[in-house]
Amino acid sequence: MRSSPTTGPDAETIARAARTLRGGGLVAFPTETVYGLGARADATTAIARLYAVKGRPAANPLIVHVASVDAALRLAPFEARARDLAAAFWPGPLTLVLPRFPASEVVPTVSAGLPSLAVRVPSHPVALALLTKVDLPIAAPSANRSGRVSPTRAEHVKAQLGERVDAILDAGASAIGLESTVVSLLGADAAILREGAIERAAIERVIGPLRAAAPGPAHAPGMGQSHYAPTRKLRLNAEAPRPGEAFLGFGPGAPNEALNLSPSGDLAEAAANLYASLIALDRPEYEAIAVMPIPEHGLGVAINDRLRRAAAPRGDGA
Ligand code: TXA
Ligand code: MG
């Protein structure tokens, strides 16, 4: 299931998608992390439709995507730490939460009314080509129904959102398969709001120690509840399947017949396979999905974060 270089959409298809975005439409596009669902960040009606199509709570802000650091500098003030992180990781799977310029063209609903703005420059060539062509800030959450498993393939987007979006650009499987790391630089202490594709240690090598714990829900909205969840329940740290369960293995110790996130125990491979595996096992003949333990180091930290949220009590299902 790991991504291999695939032929993506041609220049004319990307140009058409850029026109759709400019016209206020919704376009799903590949990034190196997961597929995003894009809308103009400067258009209130397009953003309202984006929240509606995802079924996303209005209090959960969106990440704005741009094609270059220069374009990002027009959206928010970048202090030294922000400039250093951008230089180290953009284009790439890092999102920075910064104060927002009050006069920014990005409409307030993009950041759910908060005085901050989340920004990222993705590295996927199709995402960059689209953002360059459209030449506007594009808000893009993961292209799934709110609370469900994030899409790492165009087919996943089609299955969840189908006719409700105006276009889906297909470039095969996402190489990383886990969302960007979200770092808040709002206070004196930088903090990780969401573990992700870039490890904590790599960020600390650039800007020094981060706050140990994530700040409270007021600063990290959308991180509290059940998320990334397949329809079936998840049972974590399982050593063997129980009757009626699907089994998701990891490493050489897994039963041969089980779907395996990475037979060799490679965490990057496991991350790339995680969401597609959960989607593949989310079938009516199973009562639940049992997942083998994943080591809590490196990318395993972000994988386990997603698995714990996917296994959390469902509540309102947001
Ligand atoms: O890899 C990614 O980040 C993908 C691709 C498409 O870029 N996008 C993505 O977006 O994961 P989404 O909407 O699924 O998750 C965005 C996360 C949410 O947890 C949201 O609460 C947080 O970023 N966020 C966005 N703006 C924020 C802000 N101003 N303050 C704090 N958290 C924010
Ligand atoms: Mg998401």
XYZ file of C-alpha atoms and ligand atoms in Angstrom:
352
model
C 0.000 0.000 0.000
C 3.005 2.245 0.272
C 3.029 5.103 -2.200
C 5.086 4.782 -5.302
C 5.544 7.634 -7.737
C 2.380 7.733 -9.807
C 1.292 9.886 -12.647
C -0.788 12.715 -11.248
C -3.229 15.052 -12.953
C -1.934 16.904 -16.028
C -1.402 20.671 -16.194
C -4.809 21.296 -17.787
C -6.611 19.366 -15.018
C -4.721 21.329 -12.374
C -5.543 24.619 -14.156
C -9.230 23.663 -14.243
C -9.137 22.828 -10.512
C -7.509 26.208 -9.827
C -10.349 27.927 -11.706
C -12.878 25.949 -9.659
C -11.219 27.107 -6.437
C -11.112 30.712 -7.657
C -14.809 30.479 -8.443
C -15.552 29.489 -4.833
C -15.688 25.710 -5.393
C -14.330 22.850 -3.282
C -11.410 20.828 -4.655
C -9.826 17.790 -2.991
C -6.105 17.553 -3.688
C -3.177 15.340 -2.675
C -0.570 16.448 -0.185
C 2.414 14.508 1.126
C 0.526 13.913 4.421
C -3.127 13.213 3.519
C -5.596 14.495 0.922
C -6.988 17.961 1.713
C -10.283 19.602 0.785
C -9.511 23.098 -0.445
C -11.539 26.308 -0.535
C -10.601 29.977 -0.936
C -9.611 31.243 2.507
C -10.811 34.751 1.590
C -14.387 33.772 0.705
C -16.984 33.438 3.473
C -19.436 31.371 1.422
C -16.806 28.906 0.202
C -15.589 28.385 3.789
C -19.166 27.925 5.042
C -19.693 25.233 2.409
C -16.408 23.551 3.381
C -17.511 23.258 7.040
C -20.930 21.981 5.925
C -19.585 19.339 3.531
C -17.233 17.979 6.192
C -19.856 18.234 8.949
C -17.161 20.061 10.892
C -17.955 21.890 14.149
C -17.683 25.669 13.623
C -15.268 25.909 16.578
C -12.562 23.799 14.880
C -10.261 26.063 12.812
C -8.695 25.257 9.424
C -5.126 25.277 8.126
C -4.350 27.767 5.349
C -2.126 26.402 2.578
C 0.106 28.547 0.384
C 2.742 27.794 -2.243
C 5.721 29.573 -0.698
C 7.213 31.058 2.440
C 6.798 34.504 0.822
C 3.066 33.947 0.459
C 2.891 32.796 4.107
C 4.696 35.956 5.259
C 1.778 38.004 3.904
C -0.691 36.193 6.198
C 0.947 36.389 9.620
C 3.868 37.992 11.434
C 6.793 35.526 11.544
C 9.076 35.957 14.546
C 12.526 34.339 14.654
C 11.318 30.863 15.701
C 8.688 30.854 12.939
C 11.252 31.888 10.325
C 13.669 29.206 11.499
C 11.017 26.454 11.422
C 9.782 27.570 8.006
C 13.345 27.532 6.677
C 13.953 24.069 8.124
C 10.696 22.303 7.180
C 8.835 24.130 4.370
C 7.758 22.951 1.961
C 6.782 19.999 4.146
C 4.543 18.466 6.811
C 4.697 21.265 9.409
C 1.851 23.621 10.349
C 2.623 26.803 12.280
C 0.000 28.502 14.461
C 0.833 32.193 14.533
C -0.912 35.436 15.457
C -2.961 36.622 12.483
C -2.665 39.986 10.818
C -5.951 41.716 11.721
C -6.243 43.083 8.168
C -5.596 39.686 6.541
C -7.885 38.736 3.653
C -8.381 35.341 5.321
C -11.954 35.379 6.651
C -12.391 34.977 10.444
C -14.340 31.693 10.148
C -11.197 29.989 8.765
C -9.654 30.254 12.236
C -13.012 29.772 13.985
C -12.876 33.368 15.239
C -9.536 32.876 17.050
C -6.904 35.632 16.867
C -4.479 33.076 15.391
C -3.908 31.429 12.028
C -2.542 27.996 11.117
C -0.345 28.027 7.981
C 1.487 25.394 5.985
C 3.417 25.081 2.710
C 2.979 21.469 1.532
C 5.660 19.722 -0.510
C 3.527 17.540 -2.807
C 4.177 18.678 -6.402
C 0.455 18.610 -7.292
C -0.460 20.646 -4.201
C 2.291 23.151 -5.004
C 1.255 23.388 -8.672
C -2.380 23.970 -7.686
C -1.533 26.579 -5.032
C 0.832 28.365 -7.401
C -1.797 28.447 -10.136
C -4.639 29.626 -7.895
C -2.406 32.239 -6.238
C -4.704 32.678 -3.224
C -4.526 31.294 0.329
C -6.454 28.003 0.376
C -8.002 26.599 3.557
C -7.730 22.805 3.481
C -8.696 20.387 6.223
C -8.234 16.673 5.646
C -10.798 15.600 3.023
C -12.866 13.312 5.265
C -16.198 13.685 7.061
C -15.447 15.279 10.431
C -14.228 12.715 12.970
C -13.674 9.913 10.446
C -10.489 8.377 9.053
C -8.349 10.773 6.989
C -7.954 9.967 3.276
C -4.605 8.917 1.862
C -5.997 8.097 -1.588
C -8.425 9.794 -3.960
C -10.777 6.773 -3.622
C -11.076 7.444 0.117
C -12.188 11.011 -0.620
C -14.680 9.793 -3.196
C -16.138 7.240 -0.760
C -16.615 9.820 2.027
C -17.454 13.023 0.178
C -18.272 11.905 -3.378
C -20.624 14.234 -5.189
C -20.448 16.900 -2.499
C -17.102 18.207 -3.793
C -16.529 19.872 -7.162
C -13.325 18.045 -8.119
C -10.866 15.467 -6.788
C -7.261 15.528 -8.029
C -5.860 11.986 -7.950
C -2.124 11.461 -7.529
C -2.122 8.050 -5.907
C -1.282 7.286 -2.281
C 0.042 9.965 0.096
C 3.697 9.238 0.859
C 3.633 10.053 4.589
C 0.057 9.102 5.459
C -0.202 11.066 8.732
C -1.132 14.721 9.089
C 1.318 17.556 9.586
C 2.743 18.345 13.011
C 0.940 21.445 14.356
C 3.210 23.768 16.378
C 1.856 26.790 18.216
C 4.171 29.776 18.505
C 1.591 31.992 20.198
C 3.125 32.109 23.656
C 6.678 32.401 24.878
C 6.749 28.603 25.036
C 6.293 26.851 21.715
C 4.056 23.789 21.959
C 2.979 20.886 19.801
C -0.817 20.970 19.370
C -0.889 17.826 17.225
C 1.821 15.196 16.917
C 2.511 14.451 13.283
C 4.883 13.673 10.493
C 7.756 15.730 11.937
C 8.978 14.427 15.260
C 9.215 16.580 18.387
C 13.016 16.083 18.559
C 13.462 17.460 15.031
C 11.553 20.628 15.966
C 13.477 20.999 19.217
C 16.748 20.803 17.283
C 15.701 24.013 15.489
C 14.017 26.120 18.208
C 14.977 24.468 21.498
C 12.753 22.817 24.110
C 8.999 22.737 23.535
C 6.400 22.823 26.269
C 6.060 19.233 27.507
C 2.257 19.036 27.404
C -0.089 20.455 24.809
C -1.941 23.584 25.970
C -5.631 23.297 26.897
C -8.583 22.989 24.526
C -8.926 26.768 24.135
C -5.624 26.720 22.233
C -6.003 23.350 20.536
C -9.631 23.178 19.496
C -10.684 20.023 17.731
C -8.133 17.856 19.518
C -10.310 16.759 22.433
C -12.844 14.379 21.022
C -13.022 11.118 19.134
C -11.352 11.494 15.755
C -9.815 9.479 12.897
C -12.410 6.826 13.697
C -13.557 3.963 11.493
C -17.194 2.884 11.912
C -16.138 -0.223 13.850
C -14.679 0.027 17.356
C -10.932 -0.209 17.811
C -9.127 -2.351 20.411
C -5.532 -1.263 20.943
C -2.407 -3.145 22.089
C -3.981 -6.429 21.037
C -1.732 -9.493 20.890
C -4.228 -11.682 19.009
C -7.684 -11.306 17.505
C -10.785 -12.300 19.452
C -13.689 -13.979 17.663
C -15.385 -11.534 15.273
C -12.473 -9.084 15.213
C -10.397 -7.940 12.285
C -6.687 -7.901 13.127
C -4.131 -5.284 12.151
C -0.571 -6.430 12.753
C 2.743 -4.633 13.071
C 6.192 -6.133 12.739
C 7.552 -9.645 12.194
C 5.667 -11.103 15.199
C 2.228 -10.650 13.658
C 0.243 -13.661 12.417
C 1.014 -14.292 8.748
C -2.576 -14.057 7.580
C -3.183 -10.657 9.222
C -2.999 -7.349 7.373
C 0.327 -5.875 8.550
C 1.157 -2.144 8.854
C 4.805 -3.041 8.312
C 6.047 -6.646 8.339
C 9.594 -5.436 9.005
C 8.498 -3.104 11.839
C 9.279 0.124 9.953
C 7.345 3.048 11.474
C 7.366 5.207 8.314
C 5.865 2.314 6.366
C 3.294 1.784 9.143
C 2.321 5.485 9.044
C 1.890 5.356 5.270
C -0.365 2.291 5.585
C -2.329 3.239 8.716
C -5.451 4.997 7.382
C -5.848 2.805 4.287
C -5.612 -0.289 6.533
C -8.267 1.007 8.949
C -10.522 1.779 5.986
C -9.883 -1.670 4.449
C -10.783 -3.475 7.701
C -13.851 -1.335 8.450
C -16.221 -3.979 7.086
C -19.627 -5.203 8.264
C -18.437 -8.764 8.893
C -16.224 -7.550 11.753
C -17.389 -6.389 15.157
C -14.209 -4.498 15.904
C -10.657 -3.921 14.695
C -7.855 -5.107 16.993
C -4.476 -3.425 16.495
C -1.119 -4.723 17.692
C 1.060 -2.481 19.892
C 3.084 0.183 18.078
C 6.311 1.355 19.761
C 5.996 4.825 21.297
C 9.026 6.411 19.661
C 9.732 8.302 16.446
C 6.691 8.311 14.155
C 5.106 5.789 16.532
C 4.171 8.732 18.790
C 1.926 10.225 16.084
C 0.605 6.802 15.023
C -0.403 6.023 18.621
C -1.957 9.483 18.999
C -4.224 8.743 16.013
C -5.019 5.218 17.224
C -5.947 6.454 20.717
C -8.282 9.091 19.277
C -9.787 6.574 16.873
C -10.435 4.251 19.845
C -11.861 7.026 22.085
C -15.548 7.016 23.097
C -17.509 8.405 20.154
C -19.565 11.115 21.950
C -21.187 13.392 19.389
C -19.250 11.791 16.575
C -17.718 15.109 15.505
O -1.407 17.410 7.059
C -2.300 18.210 7.305
O -2.192 19.083 8.190
C -3.602 18.091 6.482
C -3.279 18.444 5.030
C -4.502 18.454 4.164
O -2.630 19.678 4.971
N -4.620 18.967 7.008
C -5.246 18.713 8.185
O -6.257 19.625 8.508
O -4.965 17.782 8.907
P -7.350 19.318 9.617
O -8.334 20.426 9.484
O -7.829 17.952 9.480
O -6.584 19.509 10.978
C -6.131 20.812 11.344
C -5.750 20.833 12.798
C -6.963 20.711 13.703
O -6.616 19.937 14.831
C -7.231 22.161 14.098
O -7.898 22.265 15.323
C -5.815 22.725 14.151
O -5.149 22.110 13.065
N -5.818 24.186 13.945
C -6.094 24.871 12.826
N -6.037 26.200 13.034
C -5.702 26.367 14.333
C -5.509 27.518 15.169
N -5.642 28.758 14.709
N -5.174 27.308 16.466
C -5.024 26.044 16.938
N -5.213 24.908 16.204
C -5.550 25.082 14.922
Mg -8.528 16.159 9.905
